Amino acid sequence: MLNIIFGSQIAQIIMLLLYRYEEVYAYEISQNLKLNLRGIQEQLEKFENANLLVSRTVGRTRLYSFNEQSSFIKPLKDLIEVEYKKMSEADKKRIFTKRMRPRRAGKEIISE
């Protein structure tokens, strides 16, 4: 349903990822889901221009999160929550598989 409201599957995936992880960046979305990087960057910029997202730069990475100052965020998150809860486990596993923020430089990788 979110893809109909926002007009694209990329927009839907970005919103679901933000709902789940609170912070995302374009390259990781592109790599994890095999989506076009430029399309993801353009959608993130559109959301930021609409005042739904804010970004900050960490090193060379631009991280995006919801703009909690916007009056649209609470109703938007409620809408996303409905979509998230009705997702199948297979879809959740496909979309939410990997870390969605950059690893701190020098941080040890712990394998399970």
CSV table of C-alpha atoms in Angstrom, one decimal:
chain,number,residue,atom,x,y,z
A,1,MET,CA,0.0,0.0,0.0
A,2,LEU,CA,2.8,2.4,0.8
A,3,ASN,CA,4.2,2.0,-2.8
A,4,ILE,CA,0.8,3.3,-4.1
A,5,ILE,CA,0.8,6.2,-1.7
A,6,PHE,CA,4.4,7.2,-2.3
A,7,GLY,CA,4.4,6.2,-6.0
A,8,SER,CA,7.3,3.8,-6.0
A,9,GLN,CA,8.5,0.6,-4.4
A,10,ILE,CA,11.8,2.3,-3.5
A,11,ALA,CA,10.0,4.9,-1.4
A,12,GLN,CA,8.0,2.1,0.4
A,13,ILE,CA,11.2,0.2,1.2
A,14,ILE,CA,13.0,3.4,2.4
A,15,MET,CA,10.1,4.1,4.8
A,16,LEU,CA,10.0,0.6,6.1
A,17,LEU,CA,13.7,0.6,6.7
A,18,LEU,CA,13.6,3.9,8.5
A,19,TYR,CA,10.7,2.6,10.6
A,20,ARG,CA,12.7,-0.5,11.5
A,21,TYR,CA,16.3,0.9,11.9
A,22,GLU,CA,15.7,4.6,12.5
A,23,GLU,CA,18.6,5.6,10.3
A,24,VAL,CA,19.6,4.5,6.8
A,25,TYR,CA,22.0,5.3,4.1
A,26,ALA,CA,21.6,4.9,0.3
A,27,TYR,CA,24.6,2.7,-0.5
A,28,GLU,CA,23.7,0.0,2.0
A,29,ILE,CA,20.1,-0.1,0.8
A,30,SER,CA,21.4,-0.4,-2.7
A,31,GLN,CA,23.8,-3.2,-1.9
A,32,ASN,CA,21.5,-5.2,0.4
A,33,LEU,CA,18.4,-5.1,-1.9
A,34,LYS,CA,20.1,-4.9,-5.3
A,35,LEU,CA,18.4,-1.7,-6.1
A,36,ASN,CA,19.6,1.3,-8.2
A,37,LEU,CA,21.7,3.6,-6.0
A,38,ARG,CA,20.8,6.8,-7.9
A,39,GLY,CA,17.1,6.0,-7.5
A,40,ILE,CA,17.5,5.6,-3.8
A,41,GLN,CA,19.5,8.8,-3.5
A,42,GLU,CA,16.9,10.7,-5.4
A,43,GLN,CA,14.1,9.4,-3.3
A,44,LEU,CA,15.9,10.2,0.0
A,45,GLU,CA,16.5,13.7,-1.3
A,46,LYS,CA,12.8,14.1,-2.2
A,47,PHE,CA,11.8,13.0,1.3
A,48,GLU,CA,14.4,15.4,2.8
A,49,ASN,CA,13.1,18.3,0.6
A,50,ALA,CA,9.6,17.5,1.7
A,51,ASN,CA,10.8,17.9,5.3
A,52,LEU,CA,10.0,14.3,6.2
A,53,LEU,CA,13.7,13.3,6.7
A,54,VAL,CA,16.8,15.0,7.9
A,55,SER,CA,20.4,13.9,7.1
A,56,ARG,CA,23.7,14.2,8.7
A,57,THR,CA,27.1,13.3,7.3
A,58,VAL,CA,29.4,10.8,9.1
A,59,GLY,CA,32.7,10.7,7.3
A,60,ARG,CA,31.7,10.3,3.6
A,61,THR,CA,28.4,8.7,4.5
A,62,ARG,CA,25.1,10.6,4.5
A,63,LEU,CA,22.7,9.1,7.1
A,64,TYR,CA,19.0,9.8,6.9
A,65,SER,CA,16.4,9.7,9.7
A,66,PHE,CA,12.9,10.9,10.3
A,67,ASN,CA,12.5,14.6,10.9
A,68,GLU,CA,10.9,14.4,14.4
A,69,GLN,CA,10.2,18.2,14.2
A,70,SER,CA,7.7,17.6,11.3
A,71,SER,CA,4.0,17.4,12.3
A,72,PHE,CA,3.6,14.7,9.6
A,73,ILE,CA,6.0,12.1,11.2
A,74,LYS,CA,3.7,10.7,13.9
A,75,PRO,CA,0.8,9.9,11.4
A,76,LEU,CA,3.3,8.7,8.9
A,77,LYS,CA,4.9,6.3,11.3
A,78,ASP,CA,1.5,5.0,12.3
A,79,LEU,CA,0.7,4.3,8.6
A,80,ILE,CA,4.1,2.6,8.2
A,81,GLU,CA,3.5,0.5,11.3
A,82,VAL,CA,0.3,-0.9,9.8
A,83,GLU,CA,2.2,-1.8,6.6
A,84,TYR,CA,5.1,-3.3,8.6
A,85,LYS,CA,2.8,-5.5,10.8
A,86,LYS,CA,1.0,-7.0,7.8
A,87,MET,CA,4.2,-7.9,6.0
A,88,SER,CA,4.9,-11.6,5.6
A,89,GLU,CA,7.9,-13.1,7.5
A,90,ALA,CA,9.5,-13.9,4.1
A,91,ASP,CA,9.3,-10.2,3.0
A,92,LYS,CA,10.7,-9.1,6.4
A,93,LYS,CA,13.6,-11.5,6.0
A,94,ARG,CA,14.3,-10.3,2.5
A,95,ILE,CA,14.2,-6.6,3.3
A,96,PHE,CA,15.6,-6.5,6.9
A,97,THR,CA,18.6,-8.8,6.5
A,98,LYS,CA,21.7,-6.7,7.1
A,99,ARG,CA,23.0,-3.8,9.2
A,100,MET,CA,21.7,-0.5,7.9
A,101,ARG,CA,24.3,1.9,9.3
A,102,PRO,CA,28.0,2.2,8.8
A,103,ARG,CA,30.3,0.3,11.2
A,104,ARG,CA,32.6,2.5,13.3
A,105,ALA,CA,36.1,2.5,12.0
A,106,GLY,CA,38.2,-0.1,13.8
A,107,LYS,CA,35.3,-1.8,15.4
A,108,GLU,CA,35.8,-5.5,15.8
A,109,ILE,CA,33.5,-7.8,13.7
A,110,ILE,CA,32.0,-10.6,15.9
A,111,SER,CA,30.8,-13.7,14.1
A,112,GLU,CA,28.0,-15.8,15.4
